[in-house]
XYZ file of C-alpha atoms in Angstrom:
347
model
C -123.773 22.332 66.498
C -122.946 25.168 68.812
C -119.389 23.839 69.250
C -118.851 23.777 65.485
C -120.188 27.309 65.131
C -118.011 28.382 68.025
C -114.870 26.955 66.327
C -115.728 28.743 63.097
C -116.130 31.990 65.029
C -112.775 31.366 66.727
C -111.056 30.759 63.415
C -112.473 33.996 62.087
C -111.344 35.648 65.276
C -107.778 34.342 64.846
C -107.644 35.577 61.279
C -108.717 39.121 62.061
C -107.758 40.733 65.329
C -109.715 43.904 64.432
C -113.053 42.017 64.731
C -112.165 39.887 67.755
C -114.311 41.788 70.232
C -117.353 41.818 67.949
C -117.016 38.073 67.276
C -116.666 37.375 70.972
C -119.877 39.206 71.668
C -121.741 37.154 69.043
C -120.245 34.030 70.570
C -121.695 34.960 73.932
C -125.094 35.799 72.492
C -125.172 32.516 70.503
C -124.480 30.413 73.557
C -127.052 32.275 75.655
C -129.690 31.937 72.996
C -128.968 28.225 72.830
C -129.841 27.933 76.501
C -126.608 26.277 77.448
C -125.919 25.924 81.181
C -122.923 27.394 82.953
C -120.851 24.223 83.018
C -121.299 23.595 79.315
C -120.373 27.167 78.485
C -117.322 26.976 80.742
C -116.260 23.720 79.076
C -116.730 25.257 75.639
C -114.697 28.342 76.519
C -111.947 26.168 77.976
C -111.898 24.076 74.838
C -111.688 27.193 72.685
C -108.786 28.497 74.741
C -107.042 25.139 74.485
C -107.553 24.973 70.715
C -106.317 28.509 70.221
C -103.240 27.887 72.347
C -102.593 24.601 70.542
C -102.801 26.392 67.187
C -100.430 28.989 68.503
C -97.974 26.333 69.675
C -98.219 24.612 66.302
C -97.379 27.909 64.686
C -94.370 28.355 66.984
C -93.177 24.843 66.115
C -93.575 25.524 62.422
C -91.861 28.869 62.847
C -88.859 27.283 64.537
C -88.595 24.814 61.645
C -88.798 27.658 59.144
C -86.308 29.654 61.156
C -83.886 26.713 61.255
C -84.315 26.163 57.521
C -83.828 29.852 56.917
C -80.608 29.968 58.911
C -79.413 26.775 57.242
C -80.193 28.166 53.795
C -78.383 31.421 54.533
C -75.455 29.493 55.971
C -75.257 27.246 52.907
C -75.265 30.227 50.573
C -72.703 32.039 52.717
C -70.477 28.964 52.645
C -70.701 28.924 48.854
C -69.806 32.620 48.788
C -66.826 31.975 51.065
C -65.646 29.121 48.826
C -66.016 31.361 45.773
C -64.047 34.109 47.482
C -61.352 31.529 48.198
C -61.376 30.625 44.507
C -60.839 34.280 43.629
C -57.936 34.455 46.085
C -56.396 31.382 44.460
C -56.939 32.814 40.979
C -55.297 36.053 42.108
C -52.274 34.037 43.232
C -52.229 32.391 39.801
C -52.449 35.859 38.211
C -49.560 37.181 40.302
C -47.392 34.128 39.628
C -48.167 34.215 35.915
C -47.300 37.916 35.822
C -43.949 37.296 37.490
C -43.285 34.325 35.213
C -44.211 36.396 32.143
C -41.693 39.095 33.054
C -39.020 36.442 33.614
C -39.832 34.769 30.275
C -39.716 38.089 28.418
C -36.399 38.946 30.087
C -35.066 35.497 29.124
C -36.179 36.029 25.531
C -34.467 39.432 25.338
C -31.301 38.122 26.983
C -31.054 35.110 24.679
C -31.819 37.157 21.570
C -28.904 39.432 22.474
C -26.725 36.372 23.113
C -27.802 34.925 19.763
C -26.832 38.101 17.926
C -23.434 38.096 19.647
C -22.864 34.389 18.868
C -23.801 34.876 15.231
C -21.363 37.756 14.921
C -18.691 35.573 16.506
C -19.503 32.789 14.039
C -19.297 35.240 11.153
C -15.940 36.507 12.420
C -14.562 32.970 12.789
C -15.826 31.973 9.355
C -14.206 35.035 7.842
C -10.963 34.341 9.716
C -10.940 30.737 8.453
C -11.513 31.920 4.895
C -8.833 34.589 5.140
C -6.266 32.275 6.693
C -7.102 29.568 4.162
C -6.605 32.049 1.312
C -3.409 33.336 2.925
C -2.030 29.813 3.310
C -2.952 29.029 -0.304
C -1.111 32.160 -1.439
C 1.930 31.283 0.659
C 1.883 27.736 -0.673
C 1.597 29.002 -4.221
C 4.524 31.411 -3.710
C 6.613 28.675 -2.137
C 5.912 26.363 -5.069
C 6.812 29.173 -7.478
C 10.110 29.601 -5.638
C 10.796 25.883 -5.869
C 10.034 26.016 -9.583
C 12.516 28.889 -10.062
C 15.150 27.089 -7.989
C 14.756 23.931 -10.039
C 15.041 25.949 -13.236
C 18.261 27.497 -11.903
C 19.603 24.084 -10.951
C 18.713 22.724 -14.370
C 20.579 25.559 -16.057
C 23.599 25.101 -13.844
C 23.541 21.339 -14.189
C 22.781 21.045 -17.892
C 24.781 23.921 -19.210
C 26.957 25.812 -16.796
C 28.483 22.759 -15.184
C 29.387 21.142 -18.497
C 33.161 20.666 -18.585
C 35.017 23.101 -20.863
C 36.632 21.299 -23.853
C 39.005 24.070 -24.942
C 40.363 27.130 -23.270
C 38.709 29.254 -25.924
C 35.186 27.780 -25.283
C 32.984 30.163 -23.368
C 29.721 29.642 -21.542
C 26.801 30.567 -23.727
C 25.686 34.129 -23.176
C 22.013 33.140 -23.415
C 22.362 30.699 -20.529
C 24.045 33.271 -18.334
C 21.336 35.786 -19.098
C 18.627 33.215 -18.325
C 20.294 32.302 -15.043
C 20.491 35.939 -13.958
C 16.853 36.475 -14.953
C 15.787 33.565 -12.762
C 17.789 34.958 -9.849
C 16.116 38.340 -10.282
C 12.707 36.639 -10.353
C 13.625 34.913 -7.104
C 14.585 38.280 -5.610
C 11.208 39.675 -6.645
C 9.364 36.734 -5.089
C 11.314 37.245 -1.871
C 10.517 40.946 -1.822
C 6.821 40.275 -2.356
C 6.617 37.654 0.359
C 9.062 39.380 2.703
C 10.499 36.050 3.845
C 13.420 37.136 6.040
C 14.529 33.549 6.620
C 15.672 33.271 2.998
C 17.621 36.539 2.934
C 21.042 35.064 3.827
C 20.816 32.335 1.187
C 19.545 34.764 -1.399
C 22.414 37.125 -0.625
C 24.915 34.298 -1.113
C 23.322 33.340 -4.413
C 23.284 36.925 -5.687
C 26.927 37.352 -4.672
C 27.925 34.204 -6.538
C 26.050 35.259 -9.661
C 27.557 38.718 -9.648
C 30.992 37.115 -9.529
C 30.423 36.439 -13.247
C 33.040 33.695 -13.298
C 30.661 30.930 -14.459
C 33.504 28.793 -15.717
C 34.846 28.418 -12.195
C 33.756 24.969 -11.077
C 34.029 25.872 -7.396
C 31.714 28.843 -7.827
C 29.217 26.761 -9.778
C 29.267 24.074 -7.071
C 28.668 26.751 -4.449
C 25.710 28.015 -6.501
C 24.271 24.504 -6.708
C 24.767 23.972 -2.963
C 23.120 27.293 -2.252
C 20.190 26.329 -4.460
C 19.834 22.969 -2.718
C 19.837 24.645 0.719
C 17.380 27.178 -0.627
C 14.999 24.469 -1.779
C 15.390 22.585 1.487
C 14.497 25.716 3.430
C 11.415 26.241 1.303
C 10.321 22.635 1.784
C 10.843 23.045 5.523
C 8.783 26.224 5.390
C 5.998 24.431 3.529
C 5.954 21.563 6.025
C 6.034 23.952 8.962
C 3.327 26.146 7.431
C 1.129 23.141 6.726
C 1.514 21.935 10.309
C 0.787 25.395 11.738
C -2.106 25.868 9.350
C -3.539 22.483 10.269
C -3.313 23.210 13.998
C -4.746 26.675 13.534
C -7.608 25.384 11.380
C -8.329 22.654 13.903
C -8.495 25.220 16.692
C -10.624 27.609 14.638
C -13.015 24.869 13.495
C -13.264 23.575 17.040
C -14.093 27.084 18.219
C -16.566 27.457 15.358
C -18.217 24.159 16.275
C -18.535 25.367 19.853
C -20.127 28.618 18.716
C -22.530 26.744 16.428
C -23.512 24.476 19.322
C -23.982 27.566 21.450
C -26.243 29.059 18.780
C -28.340 25.884 18.698
C -28.633 25.978 22.475
C -29.622 29.649 22.446
C -32.208 28.999 19.731
C -33.658 26.258 21.924
C -33.794 28.661 24.879
C -35.452 31.303 22.710
C -38.067 28.788 21.563
C -38.650 27.778 25.186
C -38.956 31.423 26.260
C -41.505 32.098 23.522
C -43.455 29.001 24.526
C -43.336 30.114 28.177
C -44.557 33.590 27.219
C -47.522 32.090 25.381
C -48.295 29.824 28.332
C -47.943 32.698 30.825
C -50.280 34.884 28.777
C -52.790 32.033 28.563
C -52.575 31.587 32.340
C -53.206 35.307 32.832
C -56.169 35.283 30.450
C -57.647 32.139 31.997
C -57.218 33.563 35.492
C -58.833 36.844 34.421
C -61.800 35.037 32.878
C -61.998 32.798 35.957
C -62.094 35.813 38.294
C -64.811 37.434 36.178
C -66.874 34.222 36.190
C -66.503 33.635 39.944
C -67.228 37.307 40.677
C -70.492 36.966 38.728
C -71.307 33.821 40.733
C -70.647 35.665 44.005
C -72.919 38.493 42.889
C -75.733 36.055 42.126
C -75.258 34.271 45.440
C -75.250 37.567 47.325
C -78.504 38.522 45.611
C -79.884 35.123 46.589
C -78.692 35.705 50.129
C -80.483 39.067 50.198
C -83.697 37.334 49.140
C -83.250 34.838 51.958
C -82.658 37.703 54.381
C -85.897 39.352 53.281
C -87.815 36.076 53.556
C -86.411 35.332 57.001
C -87.103 38.883 58.081
C -90.729 38.625 56.900
C -91.084 35.415 58.936
C -89.926 37.300 62.019
C -92.469 40.028 61.322
C -95.162 37.367 60.921
C -94.154 35.822 64.244
C -94.440 39.195 65.979
C -97.879 39.744 64.424
C -99.096 36.259 65.430
C -97.788 36.737 68.981
C -99.615 40.039 69.177
C -102.840 38.428 67.853
C -102.462 35.531 70.264
C -102.154 37.919 73.181
C -105.154 39.969 72.123
C -107.263 36.866 71.419
C -106.393 35.469 74.840
C -107.414 38.755 76.444
C -110.649 38.862 74.424
C -111.441 35.268 75.371
C -110.952 36.058 79.020
C -113.247 39.077 78.799
C -115.821 37.103 76.840
C -115.777 34.310 79.410
C -116.193 36.809 82.212
C -119.126 38.504 80.473
C -120.708 35.202 79.515
C -120.541 33.924 83.059
C -122.177 37.064 84.293
C -125.111 36.582 81.900
C -125.687 32.914 82.592
C -127.893 32.109 85.630
């Protein structure tokens, strides 16, 4: 029909603004040749104008939907980018905190390693002091026991031989016994000199004086020698008891101090182990944060590229809208001119 042909011509006209005038002319000629009256032609032209405007309005509706979707798509992508940027900010905070924690852990490790070296030296010093004082006490105890042995030998000589009652005026004390007694006294003097025990000096002086008296038959002198030897032995026993008590207290104090140092070493070793563990954890946090930043940065780059594509697409839609608006304006003008010319040709 003429109406169908007219619609086809209009569609062709809408698709190519360059040929709109030529198509309009053919439209006019077609309708004239068909012998249509003025009212029919006017109705047809009105219908064409209505259809073209309706198509244009449909396009505008579709464009607004596309525009809304375009803005929504760009907004969604931008929101993702903003979230990713927030993730990078958070990862940077993690990086900064891990860096600070790493420095603190390394400082703790250095500090505790220095403390450990100091504590170990202190332990070594205490151990050496305990060994030295133990050896010194053993030497003193040995010397004291040697002195007691000499004293008992002197007492035995005096008791068994020198203090034996004289049977006749002519009987003399055996020369061998006297010589042995003097030898023991000299040995005692040597022990005293080696140990430098000043507390025994007075008693030793008394004993030496009595021996040098040489009157071994004098019962009073011999009794004085025995008394001096008993006091001597008592003093040495007192010294041993006092030394043992002092040594025990000193050892208790030293071992207590040593135990404290050993506990300190164990504590420091625990702190060193913790510091090393913290360093490993801090380094892992730094590495994970670094890898996280790299991953998120790559995601942001991809999203920004996607956003650029959306920008281009949305921009092309705007260009299309401008072109369609321009075509719609020209088509409307061409339709008006065609209607005017057609009306002038129809009788």
